[in-house]
């Protein structure tokens, strides 16, 4: 394939997306946009230190640059910045540098703020026409938000800052550089004139914010979540954060489904809300029902004074029937092109009634385990947010209709009660009522036994390669008869992190990871984090993209698809076959640390955005791995906390976005989660991965575990070595191990095959899934080298040489003539292992041969922390090794250095994350074995 990766276009597109997803919540007295020549004082340290993303694997992108707000304002040049105040901040920051924390999941939610007293605020107000206050927050993997000051709530210093600035200035604009929604009660306390959510906009986020502030872009973003008056108003809050188990008692009533049904008075800003600098008039020109197809025609006219875009949203109110329903469900949406004042556009909003059938998990309708449309009126509402939407038309069913007949799957085994609406005299809101949740009635073990495949022949090597399947010479079934049991087992293991077999610094290699598998022409595929851009722990740079919440707030899947075409090109250029994203879990509660990676509280919006990303990347032969399947709604104790949820809520809310991504986005790679759902860890959950995903949805693709995940037999604790249920469930690949061939992680797959708990046919089935992925991957094209690969890069700001800064030379060592096994100490006195730092050792090797660089180190962090070290010789990457958190125990990692020529070398170490305590580091001479191969490597 020949393609052109134009980084200037990439930046412009990312900048546009970041602006389109910004949500204007308040704009009194037309404070925004700022007028040319206005004098502005900018408060808040986050004006200098822009949060491009959240933390953890979804945010570890080595971006070539990150734009901030203050520099972007000055670069824009249309606004006069109070430079005296700016300089005061810069001086203060010298003594109060950014706190990156002490490693994985240790970065604080917020940064210390410079005190702003009444005198300073008044002094700045005397020199300015308006104030901008920037507030920043982060959270992420392994670190949930907290309903505490500095996280979901403002700190005392931030409260003081807002109080003093809003009192001193006639016009105050608050900009929120955050990963997801925060508490907004302060708006009533301090009454700022304008409030703007810019989320975390990637490396172009600062410029995008200034485009909004100055009016170059008219904000058109809409909230993808409901902002309630208080965190306690979310029904999930009382069952969020438990380390052992969380009961999803709110059931299907998540986000606006709850508030519009039970608690309209608890909403501060409704789902789908967002202001513009202009005004629009929306009217419904037509509404039709043809069978199950529903179409509304909306006419949108710009009746204001500036150009802008508007989103029209279509909501459904289904009859309550016997099951009970939310009063509103998002059914469709459409966004106009940019309309000039006076211009009009007609939008088509289409949906199918069958897409909003309710799942009967109890049999109360007489149709247990079926999706049904109960008799009654199906009323559709159209508007620019869920609260303002007015009736557009209705469809009436005179009798219940069974839409799809399913099989009971994933039902809970623990008793609990769930929310159900009860209507008395008022029909516009329900009274809280409770009902028992239906429990599992099927024999899961018997289902697995009955359905397991048993026939799979082993014929030995027939001389066939995987390419023969691609060429139609043989079937995949025939090809797999050549693979031994050991080959099939090895294929279930992905290697990483930072496997030298694929692109340096990436998450894993999978497929043909052993010599035995390579012999059959099975390529090695590469995957890399993550939802906000490509993560390469060796320090290689990549574009940092806007976060998931922001993308959803664009309500513009076509624009998101266009952005992810660029991401697809970048993936292909870096020889990465699948991005570990998008993340598409539901925003069940605002405190989930990974909400920044995910899209929304609404499953339809989530699924549509995921499908857009997959479609965009797919145009360049690569894909995304949708994750985390399913119910990864809490980071605290995510490895073990059990999500206890009804089958109805699973199907209608938590699995729905994945279903859309599979059926409309063509997903063919999925990642399961760390934790259990209804007692079964998802990485070995047969009903999730086989009954629902493959049998009901018709999914054709791979499933991989999350990294170092646990699996269990029902009733037993989870373990990373318990891979028998994983294979049975068609979770095809365990991520990750150091070496697949030697079973370095000690899994029990071979044991299960030997004692009959697994069959060869089950392993062959999984191998077929993996080979099916590989046959459509760019990895296969690379292996066969049948098509010319040519990427033309334009305006590339990205350096691919080395990592981080050039690094300080810590020591110059003239090494003595070494003996085999001799250890040569490297001094540690000046070594810093903080994130992003480099250290250089100038070494003179007296002779060629193999040397080992040995690290003895520890970390106080937990076992899921990921702490990469990259080793370079003369700026050429040798290897990246990853230390997981050791909880204080000392571990050893070894990097082999083939020295092909004696003399002086510069060895650079690059630390991709903080948290490593280095105890000892030395070089060990291995010997001169195979000198010629060393020279030729």
Tab-separated table of C-alpha atoms in Angstrom, residues 730-900:
chain	number	residue	atom	x	y	z
A	730	UNK	CA	-12.675	-18.817	23.493
A	731	UNK	CA	-10.575	-16.161	25.107
A	732	UNK	CA	-7.940	-16.978	22.539
A	733	UNK	CA	-4.772	-15.307	23.838
A	734	UNK	CA	-3.372	-14.846	27.322
A	735	UNK	CA	-1.586	-11.496	27.592
A	736	UNK	CA	1.275	-11.559	28.378
A	737	UNK	CA	4.155	-13.933	29.104
A	738	UNK	CA	7.897	-13.542	28.728
A	739	UNK	CA	8.365	-16.662	26.611
A	740	UNK	CA	5.584	-18.709	25.046
A	741	UNK	CA	7.704	-21.730	24.185
A	742	UNK	CA	8.899	-22.387	27.728
A	743	UNK	CA	5.560	-21.574	29.400
A	744	UNK	CA	7.359	-18.948	31.453
A	745	UNK	CA	4.153	-17.956	33.281
A	746	UNK	CA	3.403	-21.531	34.293
A	747	UNK	CA	-0.137	-21.811	32.929
A	748	UNK	CA	-2.073	-25.071	33.179
A	749	UNK	CA	-3.277	-25.441	29.577
A	750	UNK	CA	-1.143	-28.511	28.843
A	751	UNK	CA	-2.264	-30.064	32.121
A	752	UNK	CA	-5.903	-29.553	31.106
A	753	UNK	CA	-5.309	-31.167	27.751
A	754	UNK	CA	-3.623	-34.153	29.372
A	755	UNK	CA	-6.366	-34.836	31.922
A	756	UNK	CA	-9.329	-34.205	29.626
A	757	UNK	CA	-10.534	-30.872	30.954
A	758	UNK	CA	-9.613	-29.481	27.532
A	759	UNK	CA	-9.755	-31.028	24.101
A	760	UNK	CA	-7.458	-30.535	21.136
A	761	UNK	CA	-10.548	-29.347	19.261
A	762	UNK	CA	-10.984	-26.442	21.680
A	763	UNK	CA	-7.375	-25.389	21.172
A	764	UNK	CA	-7.790	-25.744	17.401
A	765	UNK	CA	-10.894	-23.551	17.531
A	766	UNK	CA	-8.941	-20.821	19.287
A	767	UNK	CA	-6.045	-21.197	16.843
A	768	UNK	CA	-8.530	-20.750	13.998
A	769	UNK	CA	-9.710	-17.494	15.562
A	770	UNK	CA	-6.117	-16.253	15.841
A	771	UNK	CA	-5.177	-17.312	12.313
A	772	UNK	CA	-8.335	-15.682	11.007
A	773	UNK	CA	-7.139	-12.407	12.484
A	774	UNK	CA	-3.643	-12.878	11.088
A	775	UNK	CA	-4.921	-13.661	7.584
A	776	UNK	CA	-6.522	-10.218	7.361
A	777	UNK	CA	-3.656	-8.387	9.091
A	778	UNK	CA	-0.849	-6.265	7.713
A	779	UNK	CA	1.494	-8.676	9.536
A	780	UNK	CA	0.587	-11.284	6.906
A	781	UNK	CA	1.319	-8.821	4.115
A	782	UNK	CA	4.680	-7.977	5.671
A	783	UNK	CA	5.624	-11.631	5.984
A	784	UNK	CA	4.763	-12.413	2.362
A	785	UNK	CA	6.141	-9.130	1.024
A	786	UNK	CA	3.731	-9.327	-1.900
A	787	UNK	CA	2.813	-5.654	-2.016
A	788	UNK	CA	5.078	-2.644	-1.985
A	789	UNK	CA	4.788	-0.729	1.278
A	790	UNK	CA	5.496	2.966	0.894
A	791	UNK	CA	4.637	5.642	3.433
A	792	UNK	CA	5.439	9.211	2.433
A	793	UNK	CA	5.735	11.429	5.497
A	794	UNK	CA	5.142	15.165	5.302
A	795	UNK	CA	5.797	17.833	7.976
A	796	UNK	CA	6.952	15.241	10.522
A	797	UNK	CA	7.702	16.814	13.935
A	798	UNK	CA	8.427	13.416	15.433
A	799	UNK	CA	11.942	12.238	16.190
A	800	UNK	CA	12.358	8.469	16.034
A	801	UNK	CA	15.971	8.479	17.174
A	802	UNK	CA	16.395	7.390	20.740
A	803	UNK	CA	14.134	8.528	23.517
A	804	UNK	CA	13.711	11.372	25.917
A	805	UNK	CA	16.475	13.918	26.226
A	806	UNK	CA	20.104	13.205	25.344
A	807	UNK	CA	20.758	12.241	28.951
A	808	UNK	CA	23.526	13.065	31.398
A	809	UNK	CA	26.766	11.075	31.108
A	810	UNK	CA	26.952	9.466	34.541
A	811	UNK	CA	30.255	7.646	34.125
A	812	UNK	CA	33.058	6.910	31.682
A	813	UNK	CA	34.326	3.345	32.101
A	814	UNK	CA	37.464	1.886	30.543
A	815	UNK	CA	36.532	-1.748	30.979
A	816	UNK	CA	39.305	-4.296	31.593
A	817	UNK	CA	39.730	-7.362	29.419
A	818	UNK	CA	36.767	-9.359	30.734
A	819	UNK	CA	36.584	-13.018	31.645
A	820	UNK	CA	33.494	-15.089	31.037
A	821	UNK	CA	31.024	-14.473	33.843
A	822	UNK	CA	32.920	-11.478	35.198
A	823	UNK	CA	30.707	-8.646	36.482
A	824	UNK	CA	31.524	-4.977	35.852
A	825	UNK	CA	29.676	-2.600	38.165
A	826	UNK	CA	27.916	0.505	36.814
A	827	UNK	CA	27.758	3.381	39.317
A	828	UNK	CA	24.303	4.423	40.555
A	829	UNK	CA	25.148	7.545	42.565
A	830	UNK	CA	23.756	10.034	40.016
A	831	UNK	CA	21.127	7.795	38.453
A	832	UNK	CA	17.571	9.148	38.341
A	833	UNK	CA	14.780	6.724	37.440
A	834	UNK	CA	12.035	9.328	37.181
A	835	UNK	CA	9.636	9.207	34.240
A	836	UNK	CA	11.097	10.582	31.012
A	837	UNK	CA	14.697	10.769	32.234
A	838	UNK	CA	17.701	9.371	30.399
A	839	UNK	CA	21.096	8.333	31.730
A	840	UNK	CA	24.195	7.726	29.621
A	841	UNK	CA	27.244	5.586	30.357
A	842	UNK	CA	30.313	6.035	28.167
A	843	UNK	CA	31.834	2.556	27.877
A	844	UNK	CA	34.934	1.243	26.149
A	845	UNK	CA	34.490	-2.433	25.260
A	846	UNK	CA	37.897	-4.150	24.923
A	847	UNK	CA	36.608	-6.963	22.687
A	848	UNK	CA	33.566	-8.171	20.802
A	849	UNK	CA	31.225	-10.742	22.252
A	850	UNK	CA	27.980	-11.027	24.126
A	851	UNK	CA	27.479	-8.986	27.257
A	852	UNK	CA	24.525	-8.949	29.591
A	853	UNK	CA	23.273	-5.778	31.227
A	854	UNK	CA	21.764	-6.887	34.543
A	855	UNK	CA	19.314	-4.762	36.558
A	856	UNK	CA	18.541	-5.646	40.173
A	857	UNK	CA	15.680	-3.441	41.251
A	858	UNK	CA	12.397	-3.220	43.094
A	859	UNK	CA	9.263	-1.117	43.262
A	860	UNK	CA	6.850	-0.455	46.085
A	861	UNK	CA	3.981	-0.336	43.585
A	862	UNK	CA	1.408	-3.100	43.002
A	863	UNK	CA	1.732	-5.983	40.565
A	864	UNK	CA	-0.118	-4.278	37.695
A	865	UNK	CA	2.191	-1.259	37.578
A	866	UNK	CA	4.120	-1.077	34.302
A	867	UNK	CA	7.630	0.394	34.579
A	868	UNK	CA	9.591	0.229	31.304
A	869	UNK	CA	13.345	0.722	30.839
A	870	UNK	CA	14.762	1.050	27.323
A	871	UNK	CA	18.415	0.340	26.574
A	872	UNK	CA	20.164	2.030	23.620
A	873	UNK	CA	23.674	1.578	22.240
A	874	UNK	CA	24.867	4.562	20.209
A	875	UNK	CA	21.230	5.677	19.959
A	876	UNK	CA	20.048	2.333	18.563
A	877	UNK	CA	17.422	0.567	20.655
A	878	UNK	CA	18.584	-2.816	21.952
A	879	UNK	CA	15.610	-3.803	24.067
A	880	UNK	CA	12.877	-2.503	26.350
A	881	UNK	CA	12.248	-4.438	29.547
A	882	UNK	CA	9.230	-3.894	31.765
A	883	UNK	CA	9.247	-4.301	35.520
A	884	UNK	CA	5.867	-4.790	37.140
A	885	UNK	CA	5.370	-3.466	40.641
A	886	UNK	CA	7.073	-5.831	43.092
A	887	UNK	CA	5.629	-4.522	46.371
A	888	UNK	CA	9.191	-4.047	47.589
A	889	UNK	CA	10.722	-7.339	46.482
A	890	UNK	CA	13.963	-7.196	44.476
A	891	UNK	CA	13.747	-8.598	40.943
A	892	UNK	CA	16.286	-9.109	38.173
A	893	UNK	CA	15.988	-8.194	34.489
A	894	UNK	CA	18.622	-8.955	31.855
A	895	UNK	CA	19.262	-7.321	28.469
A	896	UNK	CA	21.676	-9.019	26.056
A	897	UNK	CA	24.085	-6.658	24.271
A	898	UNK	CA	25.836	-8.113	21.200
A	899	UNK	CA	29.037	-6.064	20.802
A	900	UNK	CA	30.057	-6.423	17.164
